[in-house]
C-alpha positions as a LaTeX table, in Angstrom:
\begin{tabular}{lrrr}
\hline
Residue & $x$ (\AA) & $y$ (\AA) & $z$ (\AA) \\
\hline
Met1 & $-4.31$ & 25.51 & $-0.35$ \\
Leu2 & $-4.71$ & 22.99 & 2.26 \\
Arg3 & $-1.74$ & 23.31 & 4.80 \\
Ile4 & $-1.05$ & 20.15 & 6.58 \\
Val5 & 1.24 & 18.74 & 9.16 \\
Val6 & 2.22 & 15.04 & 9.02 \\
Cys7 & 2.80 & 13.26 & 12.27 \\
Val8 & 4.81 & 9.89 & 11.93 \\
Ser9 & 6.41 & 7.60 & 14.58 \\
Gly10 & 8.39 & 5.22 & 12.29 \\
Gly11 & 9.66 & 4.63 & 8.67 \\
Gly12 & 7.30 & 7.09 & 7.16 \\
Thr13 & 5.90 & 4.95 & 4.29 \\
Asn14 & 2.56 & 6.75 & 4.49 \\
Leu15 & 4.28 & 10.03 & 4.43 \\
Gln16 & 6.03 & 8.84 & 1.39 \\
Ala17 & 2.72 & 7.85 & $-0.20$ \\
Ile18 & 1.52 & 11.38 & 0.48 \\
Leu19 & 4.66 & 12.96 & $-1.14$ \\
Asp20 & 4.40 & 10.72 & $-4.13$ \\
Ala21 & 0.74 & 11.78 & $-4.62$ \\
Ile22 & 1.44 & 15.33 & $-4.42$ \\
Asp23 & 4.26 & 14.70 & $-7.07$ \\
Arg24 & 1.95 & 12.78 & $-9.42$ \\
Gly25 & $-1.10$ & 15.29 & $-8.99$ \\
Lys26 & $-3.21$ & 12.96 & $-7.04$ \\
Ile27 & $-3.40$ & 15.20 & $-4.09$ \\
Thr28 & $-4.02$ & 18.89 & $-5.19$ \\
Asn29 & $-4.11$ & 22.09 & $-3.48$ \\
Thr30 & $-1.91$ & 20.81 & $-0.58$ \\
Glu31 & 1.14 & 21.84 & 0.98 \\
Ile32 & 3.24 & 19.95 & 3.73 \\
Leu33 & 4.33 & 22.55 & 6.60 \\
Ala34 & 6.20 & 20.20 & 8.61 \\
Val35 & 6.75 & 16.56 & 9.84 \\
Ile36 & 6.55 & 15.89 & 13.38 \\
Ser37 & 7.72 & 12.55 & 15.08 \\
Asn38 & 8.00 & 11.32 & 18.61 \\
Asn39 & 11.15 & 9.35 & 17.57 \\
Ala40 & 14.39 & 11.05 & 16.79 \\
Gly41 & 15.64 & 8.21 & 14.69 \\
Ala42 & 12.46 & 7.98 & 12.52 \\
Arg43 & 13.16 & 7.69 & 8.86 \\
Ala44 & 10.30 & 9.79 & 8.13 \\
Leu45 & 12.30 & 12.84 & 9.47 \\
Thr46 & 14.86 & 11.84 & 6.76 \\
Arg47 & 12.32 & 11.78 & 4.14 \\
Ala48 & 11.19 & 15.16 & 5.21 \\
Glu49 & 14.74 & 16.63 & 5.23 \\
Ser50 & 15.39 & 15.28 & 1.76 \\
Arg51 & 12.41 & 17.20 & 0.40 \\
Gly52 & 13.17 & 20.39 & 2.24 \\
Ile53 & 10.25 & 20.01 & 4.69 \\
Pro54 & 10.98 & 21.09 & 8.36 \\
Gly55 & 11.06 & 18.22 & 10.66 \\
Phe56 & 10.63 & 18.31 & 14.56 \\
Cys57 & 11.12 & 15.55 & 17.16 \\
Ile58 & 8.83 & 15.93 & 20.19 \\
Ser59 & 9.31 & 12.86 & 22.30 \\
Pro60 & 7.42 & 12.05 & 25.61 \\
Lys61 & 10.79 & 10.84 & 26.92 \\
Ser62 & 12.21 & 14.43 & 26.78 \\
Phe63 & 9.73 & 15.68 & 29.37 \\
Ser64 & 9.27 & 15.17 & 33.10 \\
Asp65 & 5.64 & 13.88 & 32.63 \\
Arg66 & 2.86 & 13.32 & 30.04 \\
Glu67 & 1.23 & 16.62 & 30.73 \\
Ala68 & 4.34 & 18.46 & 29.88 \\
Phe69 & 4.72 & 16.48 & 26.61 \\
Asn70 & 1.01 & 17.11 & 25.69 \\
Arg71 & 1.42 & 20.87 & 26.21 \\
Ala72 & 4.62 & 21.08 & 24.17 \\
Phe73 & 3.22 & 18.93 & 21.32 \\
Thr74 & 0.03 & 20.90 & 21.22 \\
Asp75 & 1.93 & 24.22 & 21.45 \\
Lys76 & 3.95 & 23.20 & 18.48 \\
Ile77 & 0.84 & 22.18 & 16.31 \\
Cys78 & $-0.71$ & 25.69 & 17.38 \\
Glu79 & 2.44 & 27.43 & 16.24 \\
Leu80 & 2.37 & 25.78 & 12.87 \\
Asn81 & $-1.28$ & 26.32 & 12.59 \\
Pro82 & $-2.07$ & 23.77 & 9.93 \\
Asp83 & $-5.52$ & 23.48 & 8.38 \\
Leu84 & $-5.25$ & 19.62 & 8.73 \\
Val85 & $-3.15$ & 17.34 & 10.94 \\
Val86 & $-2.40$ & 14.08 & 9.40 \\
Leu87 & $-1.58$ & 11.09 & 11.84 \\
Ala88 & 0.31 & 8.82 & 9.30 \\
Gly89 & 1.43 & 5.98 & 11.77 \\
Phe90 & 1.71 & 8.15 & 14.70 \\
Leu91 & 1.73 & 5.94 & 17.86 \\
Val92 & 0.93 & 8.66 & 20.42 \\
Arg93 & $-2.50$ & 9.43 & 21.76 \\
Ile94 & $-3.43$ & 13.08 & 20.78 \\
Pro95 & $-3.98$ & 15.40 & 23.81 \\
Glu96 & $-7.50$ & 16.21 & 24.44 \\
Ala97 & $-6.82$ & 19.89 & 24.24 \\
Met98 & $-5.32$ & 19.58 & 20.78 \\
Val99 & $-8.51$ & 17.46 & 19.76 \\
Ala100 & $-10.67$ & 20.20 & 21.05 \\
Arg101 & $-8.49$ & 22.98 & 19.36 \\
Phe102 & $-8.37$ & 21.31 & 15.87 \\
Ser103 & $-11.86$ & 19.66 & 15.95 \\
Asn104 & $-12.68$ & 17.87 & 12.63 \\
Arg105 & $-9.12$ & 18.95 & 11.42 \\
Ile106 & $-6.99$ & 15.87 & 12.52 \\
Ile107 & $-7.20$ & 12.48 & 10.60 \\
Asn108 & $-5.77$ & 9.25 & 11.11 \\
Ile109 & $-5.00$ & 5.98 & 9.16 \\
His110 & $-5.56$ & 2.88 & 11.04 \\
Pro111 & $-4.61$ & $-0.57$ & 9.69 \\
Ser112 & $-7.97$ & $-2.49$ & 10.02 \\
Leu113 & $-11.54$ & $-2.17$ & 9.33 \\
Ile114 & $-12.80$ & $-0.12$ & 12.15 \\
Pro115 & $-14.80$ & $-1.06$ & 14.48 \\
Ser116 & $-12.73$ & $-4.29$ & 14.11 \\
Phe117 & $-9.13$ & $-4.63$ & 15.67 \\
Cys118 & $-9.05$ & $-0.95$ & 16.96 \\
Gly119 & $-8.80$ & 0.92 & 20.27 \\
Val120 & $-6.16$ & 0.72 & 23.13 \\
Gly121 & $-3.52$ & $-1.93$ & 22.30 \\
Tyr122 & $-4.22$ & $-2.15$ & 18.61 \\
Tyr123 & $-1.59$ & $-0.40$ & 16.61 \\
Gly124 & 1.23 & $-1.22$ & 14.06 \\
Leu125 & 2.06 & $-5.04$ & 13.72 \\
Lys126 & $-0.01$ & $-5.94$ & 16.79 \\
Val127 & $-3.26$ & $-5.41$ & 14.53 \\
His128 & $-2.10$ & $-7.88$ & 12.09 \\
Glu129 & $-1.10$ & $-10.42$ & 14.51 \\
Lys130 & $-4.55$ & $-10.46$ & 16.00 \\
Val131 & $-6.18$ & $-10.53$ & 12.71 \\
Leu132 & $-4.20$ & $-13.84$ & 12.06 \\
Glu133 & $-4.91$ & $-15.13$ & 15.51 \\
Arg134 & $-8.59$ & $-14.80$ & 14.95 \\
Gly135 & $-8.54$ & $-16.45$ & 11.47 \\
Ile136 & $-10.16$ & $-13.42$ & 9.88 \\
Arg137 & $-10.37$ & $-13.48$ & 6.05 \\
Val138 & $-10.93$ & $-10.07$ & 5.32 \\
Thr139 & $-9.09$ & $-6.98$ & 6.81 \\
Gly140 & $-8.09$ & $-3.53$ & 5.42 \\
Ala141 & $-7.55$ & $-0.08$ & 6.47 \\
Thr142 & $-9.65$ & 3.07 & 7.68 \\
Val143 & $-9.15$ & 6.60 & 7.46 \\
His144 & $-11.02$ & 8.71 & 10.24 \\
Phe145 & $-11.41$ & 11.84 & 11.89 \\
Val146 & $-9.77$ & 11.84 & 15.46 \\
Asn147 & $-11.85$ & 12.67 & 18.42 \\
Glu148 & $-11.51$ & 12.15 & 22.16 \\
Gly149 & $-11.82$ & 8.51 & 21.91 \\
Met150 & $-9.36$ & 5.99 & 20.43 \\
Asp151 & $-10.10$ & 5.11 & 16.89 \\
Glu152 & $-13.72$ & 6.27 & 17.41 \\
Gly153 & $-14.06$ & 9.34 & 15.19 \\
Pro154 & $-16.12$ & 9.61 & 12.11 \\
Ile155 & $-14.96$ & 7.19 & 9.34 \\
Ile156 & $-13.94$ & 8.97 & 6.12 \\
Ala157 & $-13.19$ & 5.94 & 3.94 \\
Gln158 & $-12.30$ & 2.13 & 4.15 \\
Arg159 & $-10.72$ & $-0.31$ & 2.02 \\
Ala160 & $-10.85$ & $-4.13$ & 2.22 \\
Val161 & $-7.78$ & $-6.63$ & 1.86 \\
Ser162 & $-7.91$ & $-10.20$ & 1.79 \\
Val163 & $-6.02$ & $-12.29$ & 4.13 \\
Glu164 & $-4.18$ & $-15.22$ & 2.48 \\
Glu165 & $-3.52$ & $-18.59$ & 3.93 \\
Glu166 & 0.35 & $-18.23$ & 3.98 \\
Asp167 & 0.28 & $-14.64$ & 5.51 \\
Thr168 & 2.57 & $-13.65$ & 8.30 \\
Pro169 & 1.98 & $-10.53$ & 10.29 \\
Glu170 & 4.75 & $-8.78$ & 8.24 \\
Ser171 & 3.41 & $-9.87$ & 4.89 \\
Leu172 & $-0.11$ & $-8.80$ & 5.77 \\
Gln173 & 0.95 & $-5.52$ & 7.03 \\
Arg174 & 2.81 & $-5.06$ & 3.78 \\
Arg175 & $-0.14$ & $-5.77$ & 1.57 \\
Val176 & $-2.65$ & $-3.73$ & 3.77 \\
Met177 & $-0.32$ & $-0.82$ & 3.31 \\
Glu178 & 0.20 & $-1.31$ & $-0.65$ \\
Gln179 & $-3.53$ & $-2.02$ & $-1.28$ \\
Ala180 & $-5.28$ & 0.22 & 1.32 \\
Glu181 & $-3.32$ & 2.59 & 3.29 \\
Trp182 & $-1.26$ & 4.10 & 0.62 \\
Ile183 & $-4.41$ & 4.68 & $-1.55$ \\
Leu184 & $-6.92$ & 5.66 & 1.21 \\
Leu185 & $-4.76$ & 8.43 & 3.00 \\
Pro186 & $-3.86$ & 10.52 & $-0.24$ \\
Glu187 & $-7.36$ & 10.28 & $-1.46$ \\
Ala188 & $-8.76$ & 11.49 & 1.82 \\
Ile189 & $-6.50$ & 14.49 & 1.93 \\
Asp190 & $-7.32$ & 15.24 & $-1.56$ \\
Asp191 & $-11.02$ & 15.13 & $-0.85$ \\
Ile192 & $-10.67$ & 17.47 & 2.16 \\
Ala193 & $-8.37$ & 19.97 & 0.12 \\
Asp194 & $-10.99$ & 20.15 & $-2.67$ \\
Gly195 & $-13.84$ & 20.41 & $-0.19$ \\
Arg196 & $-15.56$ & 17.14 & $-1.00$ \\
Ile197 & $-16.14$ & 16.07 & 2.34 \\
Ala198 & $-17.29$ & 17.57 & 5.62 \\
Val199 & $-18.41$ & 16.39 & 9.08 \\
Val200 & $-22.18$ & 16.90 & 9.84 \\
Asn201 & $-23.56$ & 15.65 & 13.06 \\
Asn202 & $-20.48$ & 13.55 & 13.79 \\
Lys203 & $-20.67$ & 11.77 & 10.41 \\
Val204 & $-18.89$ & 12.42 & 7.30 \\
Arg205 & $-20.85$ & 13.82 & 4.38 \\
Arg206 & $-19.56$ & 13.81 & 0.83 \\
Gln207 & $-20.33$ & 17.19 & $-1.03$ \\
\hline
\end{tabular}
């Protein structure tokens, strides 16, 4: 049984996609231990509560400095001791100590086709705004393992989504979620749970 912790900053639509996939049997051999958010008002925490899943808010604003937050966040993850940490729209950089402790056991969903539109400053709606500004015709989403860099870890899977002429950042964001994120993230979790992927020499290998 793969024991996971899901980290979310906002509404938790990717969390809901994971929950729905578990309900439908699209994700097997997986248990959600807890949901963590950096935002006390995140709807993701309400989603967790409605399913009887423990929810925790650990916000940088509650600590004297970033180092104190990083320690508290890492300590909570270590206390929960999951097999996998899933960043499902989590807008906080993962502490290096946590990356080292959970090497190849943290995955992230990013709303672009990495290496395009990723790295520092590219998150949430900002990604889709930049895609439209550049006149890009195809975007998408990427699931990857997390390393010390920003959106630089080994890629697990990607899915392309067409950009339409009348798109706004909001409409493009929604379509990328529906056609890519909500499909890719559950598939990646299921692949890991059933041992179909592994990281070898910093590259994802499918078994």
